[in-house]
mmCIF file with all atom_site columns, C-alpha atoms in Angstrom:
data_model
loop_
_atom_site.group_PDB
_atom_site.id
_atom_site.type_symbol
_atom_site.label_atom_id
_atom_site.label_alt_id
_atom_site.label_comp_id
_atom_site.label_asym_id
_atom_site.label_entity_id
_atom_site.label_seq_id
_atom_site.pdbx_PDB_ins_code
_atom_site.Cartn_x
_atom_site.Cartn_y
_atom_site.Cartn_z
_atom_site.occupancy
_atom_site.B_iso_or_equiv
_atom_site.pdbx_formal_charge
_atom_site.auth_seq_id
_atom_site.auth_comp_id
_atom_site.auth_asym_id
_atom_site.auth_atom_id
_atom_site.pdbx_PDB_model_num
ATOM 1   C CA . GLY A 1 1   ? 22.236 137.848 24.519 1.00 95.00 ? 26  GLY A CA 1
ATOM 2   C CA . ARG A 1 2   ? 24.934 139.299 23.259 1.00 97.00 ? 27  ARG A CA 1
ATOM 3   C CA . TYR A 1 3   ? 25.076 143.135 22.933 1.00 98.00 ? 28  TYR A CA 1
ATOM 4   C CA . GLU A 1 4   ? 26.917 146.162 22.228 1.00 98.00 ? 29  GLU A CA 1
ATOM 5   C CA . ILE A 1 5   ? 25.133 149.239 23.718 1.00 98.00 ? 30  ILE A CA 1
ATOM 6   C CA . ASP A 1 6   ? 26.449 152.770 23.232 1.00 98.00 ? 31  ASP A CA 1
ATOM 7   C CA . SER A 1 7   ? 23.803 155.640 23.781 1.00 96.00 ? 32  SER A CA 1
ATOM 8   C CA . GLY A 1 8   ? 25.785 158.370 25.731 1.00 95.00 ? 33  GLY A CA 1
ATOM 9   C CA . ASN A 1 9   ? 24.648 157.386 29.103 1.00 96.00 ? 34  ASN A CA 1
ATOM 10  C CA . GLY A 1 10  ? 26.231 154.585 31.187 1.00 96.00 ? 35  GLY A CA 1
ATOM 11  C CA . MET A 1 11  ? 22.748 153.897 33.236 1.00 97.00 ? 36  MET A CA 1
ATOM 12  C CA . LEU A 1 12  ? 20.598 153.537 30.253 1.00 97.00 ? 37  LEU A CA 1
ATOM 13  C CA . ASP A 1 13  ? 23.566 151.329 28.536 1.00 98.00 ? 38  ASP A CA 1
ATOM 14  C CA . HIS A 1 14  ? 23.229 149.099 31.829 1.00 98.00 ? 39  HIS A CA 1
ATOM 15  C CA . LEU A 1 15  ? 19.844 148.929 31.697 1.00 98.00 ? 40  LEU A CA 1
ATOM 16  C CA . LEU A 1 16  ? 19.134 147.443 27.754 1.00 98.00 ? 41  LEU A CA 1
ATOM 17  C CA . ALA A 1 17  ? 22.464 145.369 28.607 1.00 98.00 ? 42  ALA A CA 1
ATOM 18  C CA . GLN A 1 18  ? 19.542 143.604 30.928 1.00 98.00 ? 43  GLN A CA 1
ATOM 19  C CA . LEU A 1 19  ? 17.260 143.278 28.132 1.00 97.00 ? 44  LEU A CA 1
ATOM 20  C CA . SER A 1 20  ? 19.803 141.428 26.086 1.00 98.00 ? 45  SER A CA 1
ATOM 21  C CA . ARG A 1 21  ? 21.126 139.235 28.389 1.00 98.00 ? 46  ARG A CA 1
ATOM 22  C CA . HIS A 1 22  ? 18.302 138.587 30.461 1.00 98.00 ? 47  HIS A CA 1
ATOM 23  C CA . GLY A 1 23  ? 16.020 138.178 27.353 1.00 98.00 ? 48  GLY A CA 1
ATOM 24  C CA . LEU A 1 24  ? 18.926 136.380 25.419 1.00 97.00 ? 49  LEU A CA 1
ATOM 25  C CA . MET A 1 25  ? 18.314 138.744 22.339 1.00 96.00 ? 50  MET A CA 1
ATOM 26  C CA . ASP A 1 26  ? 21.359 140.290 20.636 1.00 97.00 ? 51  ASP A CA 1
ATOM 27  C CA . ILE A 1 27  ? 20.985 143.868 20.478 1.00 97.00 ? 52  ILE A CA 1
ATOM 28  C CA . THR A 1 28  ? 23.578 146.359 19.241 1.00 97.00 ? 53  THR A CA 1
ATOM 29  C CA . ILE A 1 29  ? 22.748 150.179 19.318 1.00 97.00 ? 54  ILE A CA 1
ATOM 30  C CA . ALA A 1 30  ? 24.730 153.006 18.210 1.00 97.00 ? 55  ALA A CA 1
ATOM 31  C CA . ALA A 1 31  ? 22.657 155.742 19.692 1.00 95.00 ? 56  ALA A CA 1
ATOM 32  C CA . LYS A 1 32  ? 22.980 159.781 18.988 1.00 93.00 ? 57  LYS A CA 1
ATOM 33  C CA . GLY A 1 33  ? 20.825 162.478 19.802 1.00 90.00 ? 58  GLY A CA 1
ATOM 34  C CA . ASP A 1 34  ? 20.125 166.025 21.103 1.00 91.00 ? 59  ASP A CA 1
ATOM 35  C CA . VAL A 1 35  ? 20.830 165.333 24.571 1.00 89.00 ? 60  VAL A CA 1
ATOM 36  C CA . HIS A 1 36  ? 21.922 168.774 25.411 1.00 90.00 ? 61  HIS A CA 1
ATOM 37  C CA . VAL A 1 37  ? 18.540 169.084 26.185 1.00 91.00 ? 62  VAL A CA 1
ATOM 38  C CA . GLY A 1 38  ? 18.062 166.368 28.157 1.00 89.00 ? 63  GLY A CA 1
ATOM 39  C CA . TRP A 1 39  ? 17.968 162.509 27.867 1.00 93.00 ? 64  TRP A CA 1
ATOM 40  C CA . HIS A 1 40  ? 14.004 162.333 26.914 1.00 94.00 ? 65  HIS A CA 1
ATOM 41  C CA . HIS A 1 41  ? 14.160 162.750 23.400 1.00 96.00 ? 66  HIS A CA 1
ATOM 42  C CA . LEU A 1 42  ? 17.141 159.593 22.967 1.00 97.00 ? 67  LEU A CA 1
ATOM 43  C CA . VAL A 1 43  ? 15.407 157.625 25.699 1.00 97.00 ? 68  VAL A CA 1
ATOM 44  C CA . GLU A 1 44  ? 12.247 157.865 23.793 1.00 97.00 ? 69  GLU A CA 1
ATOM 45  C CA . ASP A 1 45  ? 13.182 157.107 20.187 1.00 97.00 ? 70  ASP A CA 1
ATOM 46  C CA . LEU A 1 46  ? 15.257 154.391 21.660 1.00 97.00 ? 71  LEU A CA 1
ATOM 47  C CA . GLY A 1 47  ? 12.654 153.034 23.231 1.00 98.00 ? 72  GLY A CA 1
ATOM 48  C CA . ILE A 1 48  ? 10.530 153.642 19.814 1.00 98.00 ? 73  ILE A CA 1
ATOM 49  C CA . VAL A 1 49  ? 13.059 151.352 17.609 1.00 97.00 ? 74  VAL A CA 1
ATOM 50  C CA . LEU A 1 50  ? 13.178 148.746 20.126 1.00 98.00 ? 75  LEU A CA 1
ATOM 51  C CA . GLY A 1 51  ? 9.355  148.029 20.109 1.00 98.00 ? 76  GLY A CA 1
ATOM 52  C CA . ARG A 1 52  ? 9.393  148.531 16.082 1.00 98.00 ? 77  ARG A CA 1
ATOM 53  C CA . ALA A 1 53  ? 11.946 146.112 15.852 1.00 97.00 ? 78  ALA A CA 1
ATOM 54  C CA . LEU A 1 54  ? 10.072 143.873 18.674 1.00 96.00 ? 79  LEU A CA 1
ATOM 55  C CA . LYS A 1 55  ? 6.916  143.823 16.354 1.00 96.00 ? 80  LYS A CA 1
ATOM 56  C CA . GLU A 1 56  ? 8.335  142.909 13.274 1.00 96.00 ? 81  GLU A CA 1
ATOM 57  C CA . ALA A 1 57  ? 10.294 140.431 14.800 1.00 95.00 ? 82  ALA A CA 1
ATOM 58  C CA . VAL A 1 58  ? 7.427  138.586 16.068 1.00 95.00 ? 83  VAL A CA 1
ATOM 59  C CA . GLY A 1 59  ? 5.493  139.420 12.607 1.00 94.00 ? 84  GLY A CA 1
ATOM 60  C CA . ASP A 1 60  ? 2.001  137.668 12.918 1.00 94.00 ? 85  ASP A CA 1
ATOM 61  C CA . ALA A 1 61  ? 2.920  135.561 16.431 1.00 94.00 ? 86  ALA A CA 1
ATOM 62  C CA . ARG A 1 62  ? 2.713  132.439 14.883 1.00 93.00 ? 87  ARG A CA 1
ATOM 63  C CA . GLY A 1 63  ? 3.478  129.528 17.455 1.00 93.00 ? 88  GLY A CA 1
ATOM 64  C CA . ILE A 1 64  ? 4.731  132.141 20.330 1.00 95.00 ? 89  ILE A CA 1
ATOM 65  C CA . THR A 1 65  ? 3.483  131.729 24.012 1.00 96.00 ? 90  THR A CA 1
ATOM 66  C CA . ARG A 1 66  ? 2.192  134.870 23.570 1.00 97.00 ? 91  ARG A CA 1
ATOM 67  C CA . MET A 1 67  ? 1.717  135.994 27.694 1.00 97.00 ? 92  MET A CA 1
ATOM 68  C CA . ALA A 1 68  ? 3.536  135.959 30.221 1.00 98.00 ? 93  ALA A CA 1
ATOM 69  C CA . HIS A 1 69  ? 5.171  137.561 33.523 1.00 98.00 ? 94  HIS A CA 1
ATOM 70  C CA . SER A 1 70  ? 8.346  137.665 35.773 1.00 98.00 ? 95  SER A CA 1
ATOM 71  C CA . TYR A 1 71  ? 9.568  138.586 39.553 1.00 98.00 ? 96  TYR A CA 1
ATOM 72  C CA . VAL A 1 72  ? 12.714 139.746 39.797 1.00 98.00 ? 97  VAL A CA 1
ATOM 73  C CA . PRO A 1 73  ? 14.451 140.758 42.995 1.00 98.00 ? 98  PRO A CA 1
ATOM 74  C CA . LEU A 1 74  ? 17.374 142.889 42.956 1.00 98.00 ? 99  LEU A CA 1
ATOM 75  C CA . ASP A 1 75  ? 18.642 143.047 46.816 1.00 98.00 ? 100 ASP A CA 1
ATOM 76  C CA . GLU A 1 76  ? 15.764 145.413 48.847 1.00 98.00 ? 101 GLU A CA 1
ATOM 77  C CA . ALA A 1 77  ? 13.614 146.108 45.367 1.00 98.00 ? 102 ALA A CA 1
ATOM 78  C CA . LEU A 1 78  ? 11.137 143.645 43.394 1.00 98.00 ? 103 LEU A CA 1
ATOM 79  C CA . ALA A 1 79  ? 9.566  143.970 40.187 1.00 98.00 ? 104 ALA A CA 1
ATOM 80  C CA . LEU A 1 80  ? 6.573  142.340 38.504 1.00 98.00 ? 105 LEU A CA 1
ATOM 81  C CA . VAL A 1 81  ? 6.473  142.434 34.593 1.00 98.00 ? 106 VAL A CA 1
ATOM 82  C CA . VAL A 1 82  ? 3.546  141.295 33.110 1.00 98.00 ? 107 VAL A CA 1
ATOM 83  C CA . VAL A 1 83  ? 3.692  141.066 29.001 1.00 98.00 ? 108 VAL A CA 1
ATOM 84  C CA . ASP A 1 84  ? 0.847  140.281 26.238 1.00 97.00 ? 109 ASP A CA 1
ATOM 85  C CA . PHE A 1 85  ? 1.913  140.351 22.346 1.00 96.00 ? 110 PHE A CA 1
ATOM 86  C CA . GLY A 1 86  ? -2.053 140.594 21.522 1.00 94.00 ? 111 GLY A CA 1
ATOM 87  C CA . GLY A 1 87  ? -1.718 143.462 18.999 1.00 94.00 ? 112 GLY A CA 1
ATOM 88  C CA . ARG A 1 88  ? -2.462 145.772 21.776 1.00 94.00 ? 113 ARG A CA 1
ATOM 89  C CA . GLY A 1 89  ? 0.137  148.808 22.779 1.00 97.00 ? 114 GLY A CA 1
ATOM 90  C CA . TYR A 1 90  ? -0.364 149.865 26.080 1.00 98.00 ? 115 TYR A CA 1
ATOM 91  C CA . SER A 1 91  ? 1.104  150.032 29.691 1.00 98.00 ? 116 SER A CA 1
ATOM 92  C CA . VAL A 1 92  ? 0.621  150.745 33.180 1.00 98.00 ? 117 VAL A CA 1
ATOM 93  C CA . ILE A 1 93  ? 3.897  151.253 35.171 1.00 98.00 ? 118 ILE A CA 1
ATOM 94  C CA . GLU A 1 94  ? 2.553  150.970 38.960 1.00 98.00 ? 119 GLU A CA 1
ATOM 95  C CA . GLY A 1 95  ? 5.834  152.635 41.203 1.00 96.00 ? 120 GLY A CA 1
ATOM 96  C CA . GLU A 1 96  ? 7.818  155.323 41.948 1.00 93.00 ? 121 GLU A CA 1
ATOM 97  C CA . ILE A 1 97  ? 11.557 155.635 40.248 1.00 96.00 ? 122 ILE A CA 1
ATOM 98  C CA . GLY A 1 98  ? 13.261 158.383 41.455 1.00 96.00 ? 123 GLY A CA 1
ATOM 99  C CA . ASP A 1 99  ? 16.069 160.237 39.799 1.00 96.00 ? 124 ASP A CA 1
ATOM 100 C CA . SER A 1 100 ? 19.414 159.638 42.410 1.00 96.00 ? 125 SER A CA 1
ATOM 101 C CA . ASP A 1 101 ? 21.712 156.800 41.597 1.00 96.00 ? 126 ASP A CA 1
ATOM 102 C CA . LEU A 1 102 ? 20.763 156.488 37.657 1.00 96.00 ? 127 LEU A CA 1
ATOM 103 C CA . GLY A 1 103 ? 23.786 158.407 36.687 1.00 93.00 ? 128 GLY A CA 1
ATOM 104 C CA . GLY A 1 104 ? 22.063 161.272 35.308 1.00 93.00 ? 129 GLY A CA 1
ATOM 105 C CA . LEU A 1 105 ? 19.533 159.536 33.527 1.00 95.00 ? 130 LEU A CA 1
ATOM 106 C CA . PRO A 1 106 ? 15.851 160.931 35.298 1.00 96.00 ? 131 PRO A CA 1
ATOM 107 C CA . GLY A 1 107 ? 13.835 158.433 36.503 1.00 96.00 ? 132 GLY A CA 1
ATOM 108 C CA . ASP A 1 108 ? 10.694 159.606 34.604 1.00 96.00 ? 133 ASP A CA 1
ATOM 109 C CA . THR A 1 109 ? 12.529 158.714 31.363 1.00 97.00 ? 134 THR A CA 1
ATOM 110 C CA . VAL A 1 110 ? 13.074 155.122 32.251 1.00 97.00 ? 135 VAL A CA 1
ATOM 111 C CA . ARG A 1 111 ? 8.960  155.101 32.970 1.00 97.00 ? 136 ARG A CA 1
ATOM 112 C CA . HIS A 1 112 ? 8.266  156.884 28.937 1.00 97.00 ? 137 HIS A CA 1
ATOM 113 C CA . PHE A 1 113 ? 11.282 154.476 27.703 1.00 98.00 ? 138 PHE A CA 1
ATOM 114 C CA . LEU A 1 114 ? 8.966  152.034 28.846 1.00 98.00 ? 139 LEU A CA 1
ATOM 115 C CA . GLU A 1 115 ? 6.096  152.940 27.679 1.00 98.00 ? 140 GLU A CA 1
ATOM 116 C CA . SER A 1 116 ? 7.121  153.925 24.454 1.00 98.00 ? 141 SER A CA 1
ATOM 117 C CA . MET A 1 117 ? 8.640  150.245 23.783 1.00 98.00 ? 142 MET A CA 1
ATOM 118 C CA . ALA A 1 118 ? 5.331  148.950 25.062 1.00 98.00 ? 143 ALA A CA 1
ATOM 119 C CA . ARG A 1 119 ? 2.957  151.197 22.186 1.00 98.00 ? 144 ARG A CA 1
ATOM 120 C CA . GLU A 1 120 ? 5.530  150.751 19.452 1.00 98.00 ? 145 GLU A CA 1
ATOM 121 C CA . GLY A 1 121 ? 5.877  147.169 19.979 1.00 98.00 ? 146 GLY A CA 1
ATOM 122 C CA . SER A 1 122 ? 2.264  146.365 20.042 1.00 97.00 ? 147 SER A CA 1
ATOM 123 C CA . PHE A 1 123 ? 2.143  144.456 23.495 1.00 98.00 ? 148 PHE A CA 1
ATOM 124 C CA . ASN A 1 124 ? 0.451  145.012 26.596 1.00 98.00 ? 149 ASN A CA 1
ATOM 125 C CA . MET A 1 125 ? 2.510  145.630 29.507 1.00 98.00 ? 150 MET A CA 1
ATOM 126 C CA . HIS A 1 126 ? 2.389  145.886 33.647 1.00 98.00 ? 151 HIS A CA 1
ATOM 127 C CA . VAL A 1 127 ? 5.056  146.923 35.587 1.00 98.00 ? 152 VAL A CA 1
ATOM 128 C CA . ARG A 1 128 ? 4.679  146.852 39.224 1.00 98.00 ? 153 ARG A CA 1
ATOM 129 C CA . VAL A 1 129 ? 7.220  147.908 41.747 1.00 98.00 ? 154 VAL A CA 1
ATOM 130 C CA . LEU A 1 130 ? 6.609  145.949 44.856 1.00 98.00 ? 155 LEU A CA 1
ATOM 131 C CA . SER A 1 131 ? 9.533  146.985 46.977 1.00 98.00 ? 156 SER A CA 1
ATOM 132 C CA . GLY A 1 132 ? 12.289 148.952 47.049 1.00 98.00 ? 157 GLY A CA 1
ATOM 133 C CA . VAL A 1 133 ? 14.432 152.041 47.623 1.00 97.00 ? 158 VAL A CA 1
ATOM 134 C CA . ASN A 1 134 ? 17.327 152.484 45.684 1.00 98.00 ? 159 ASN A CA 1
ATOM 135 C CA . ASN A 1 135 ? 16.296 153.766 42.138 1.00 98.00 ? 160 ASN A CA 1
ATOM 136 C CA . HIS A 1 136 ? 19.078 152.091 40.625 1.00 98.00 ? 161 HIS A CA 1
ATOM 137 C CA . HIS A 1 137 ? 18.024 148.922 42.204 1.00 98.00 ? 162 HIS A CA 1
ATOM 138 C CA . ILE A 1 138 ? 14.508 149.355 41.129 1.00 98.00 ? 163 ILE A CA 1
ATOM 139 C CA . ALA A 1 139 ? 15.497 150.195 37.597 1.00 98.00 ? 164 ALA A CA 1
ATOM 140 C CA . GLU A 1 140 ? 17.265 147.102 37.272 1.00 98.00 ? 165 GLU A CA 1
ATOM 141 C CA . ALA A 1 141 ? 14.710 145.141 38.353 1.00 98.00 ? 166 ALA A CA 1
ATOM 142 C CA . ILE A 1 142 ? 12.080 146.556 36.120 1.00 98.00 ? 167 ILE A CA 1
ATOM 143 C CA . PHE A 1 143 ? 14.497 145.663 33.145 1.00 98.00 ? 168 PHE A CA 1
ATOM 144 C CA . LYS A 1 144 ? 15.444 142.537 34.299 1.00 98.00 ? 169 LYS A CA 1
ATOM 145 C CA . ALA A 1 145 ? 12.402 141.271 34.906 1.00 98.00 ? 170 ALA A CA 1
ATOM 146 C CA . LEU A 1 146 ? 11.088 142.630 31.583 1.00 98.00 ? 171 LEU A CA 1
ATOM 147 C CA . ALA A 1 147 ? 13.631 140.805 29.623 1.00 98.00 ? 172 ALA A CA 1
ATOM 148 C CA . ARG A 1 148 ? 12.610 137.875 31.192 1.00 98.00 ? 173 ARG A CA 1
ATOM 149 C CA . ALA A 1 149 ? 9.044  137.654 30.490 1.00 98.00 ? 174 ALA A CA 1
ATOM 150 C CA . LEU A 1 150 ? 10.029 138.587 26.944 1.00 98.00 ? 175 LEU A CA 1
ATOM 151 C CA . ARG A 1 151 ? 11.798 135.540 26.304 1.00 98.00 ? 176 ARG A CA 1
ATOM 152 C CA . ALA A 1 152 ? 8.932  133.861 27.931 1.00 98.00 ? 177 ALA A CA 1
ATOM 153 C CA . ALA A 1 153 ? 6.289  135.279 25.734 1.00 98.00 ? 178 ALA A CA 1
ATOM 154 C CA . LEU A 1 154 ? 7.739  135.135 22.164 1.00 97.00 ? 179 LEU A CA 1
ATOM 155 C CA . THR A 1 155 ? 9.082  131.607 23.158 1.00 96.00 ? 180 THR A CA 1
ATOM 156 C CA . PRO A 1 156 ? 7.487  128.930 20.959 1.00 95.00 ? 181 PRO A CA 1
ATOM 157 C CA . ASP A 1 157 ? 4.870  127.265 22.245 1.00 94.00 ? 182 ASP A CA 1
ATOM 158 C CA . ALA A 1 158 ? 5.531  123.203 20.538 1.00 92.00 ? 183 ALA A CA 1
ATOM 159 C CA . ARG A 1 159 ? 2.378  122.358 21.625 1.00 92.00 ? 184 ARG A CA 1
ATOM 160 C CA . ARG A 1 160 ? 0.754  125.612 19.628 1.00 88.00 ? 185 ARG A CA 1
ATOM 161 C CA . GLY A 1 161 ? 2.628  124.448 16.494 1.00 89.00 ? 186 GLY A CA 1
ATOM 162 C CA . ASP A 1 162 ? 2.521  127.155 13.654 1.00 90.00 ? 187 ASP A CA 1
ATOM 163 C CA . ASP A 1 163 ? -1.001 128.517 15.446 1.00 92.00 ? 188 ASP A CA 1
ATOM 164 C CA . ILE A 1 164 ? -1.463 132.012 15.635 1.00 89.00 ? 189 ILE A CA 1
ATOM 165 C CA . PRO A 1 165 ? -2.668 132.542 19.669 1.00 90.00 ? 190 PRO A CA 1
ATOM 166 C CA . SER A 1 166 ? -5.643 133.928 19.510 1.00 90.00 ? 191 SER A CA 1
ATOM 167 C CA . THR A 1 167 ? -9.167 133.454 19.169 1.00 84.00 ? 192 THR A CA 1
ATOM 168 C CA . LYS A 1 168 ? -9.329 135.716 16.309 1.00 87.00 ? 193 LYS A CA 1
ATOM 169 C CA . GLY A 1 169 ? -7.041 133.956 14.497 1.00 84.00 ? 194 GLY A CA 1
ATOM 170 C CA . THR A 1 170 ? -5.130 137.421 14.415 1.00 86.00 ? 195 THR A CA 1
ATOM 171 C CA . ILE A 1 171 ? -3.004 139.709 16.211 1.00 85.00 ? 196 ILE A CA 1
ATOM 172 C CA . GLY A 1 172 ? -2.513 143.258 14.556 1.00 74.00 ? 197 GLY A CA 1
#
């Protein structure tokens, strides 16, 4: 859960730090991009790169738990994230993330980051914002829930041994 993150946007750095700390993943990021036109490209590229890194780390998924979920509250916000590392990059994100309280990071780019990460990581992700008013709290609850769901899904299942967690014998 160690991290060194510099994307140029403090809120984005804060959200990515949640993935590291609560997912127990070491993350080092130094990102630069064409932010003079907005945060969309840089945020999307980070989602792509992190998704691909996860996919590479998972490999053929031998021994992992594969599916997991996490509910995380943050004050008035409550988020549920469910993931499945079954080889299908797909996301469903239900709930509004507005633009205020996000340090200049548009709420829609947060959603797009999540979509890009799931697609490139070849995992299925469902995000549901169950309650919340403050966009900072909503976004942070989502990232903490994602981190905990990733950690649980990618943890080896001792009962599985070295098996691939699929009745098809492959994930890909």
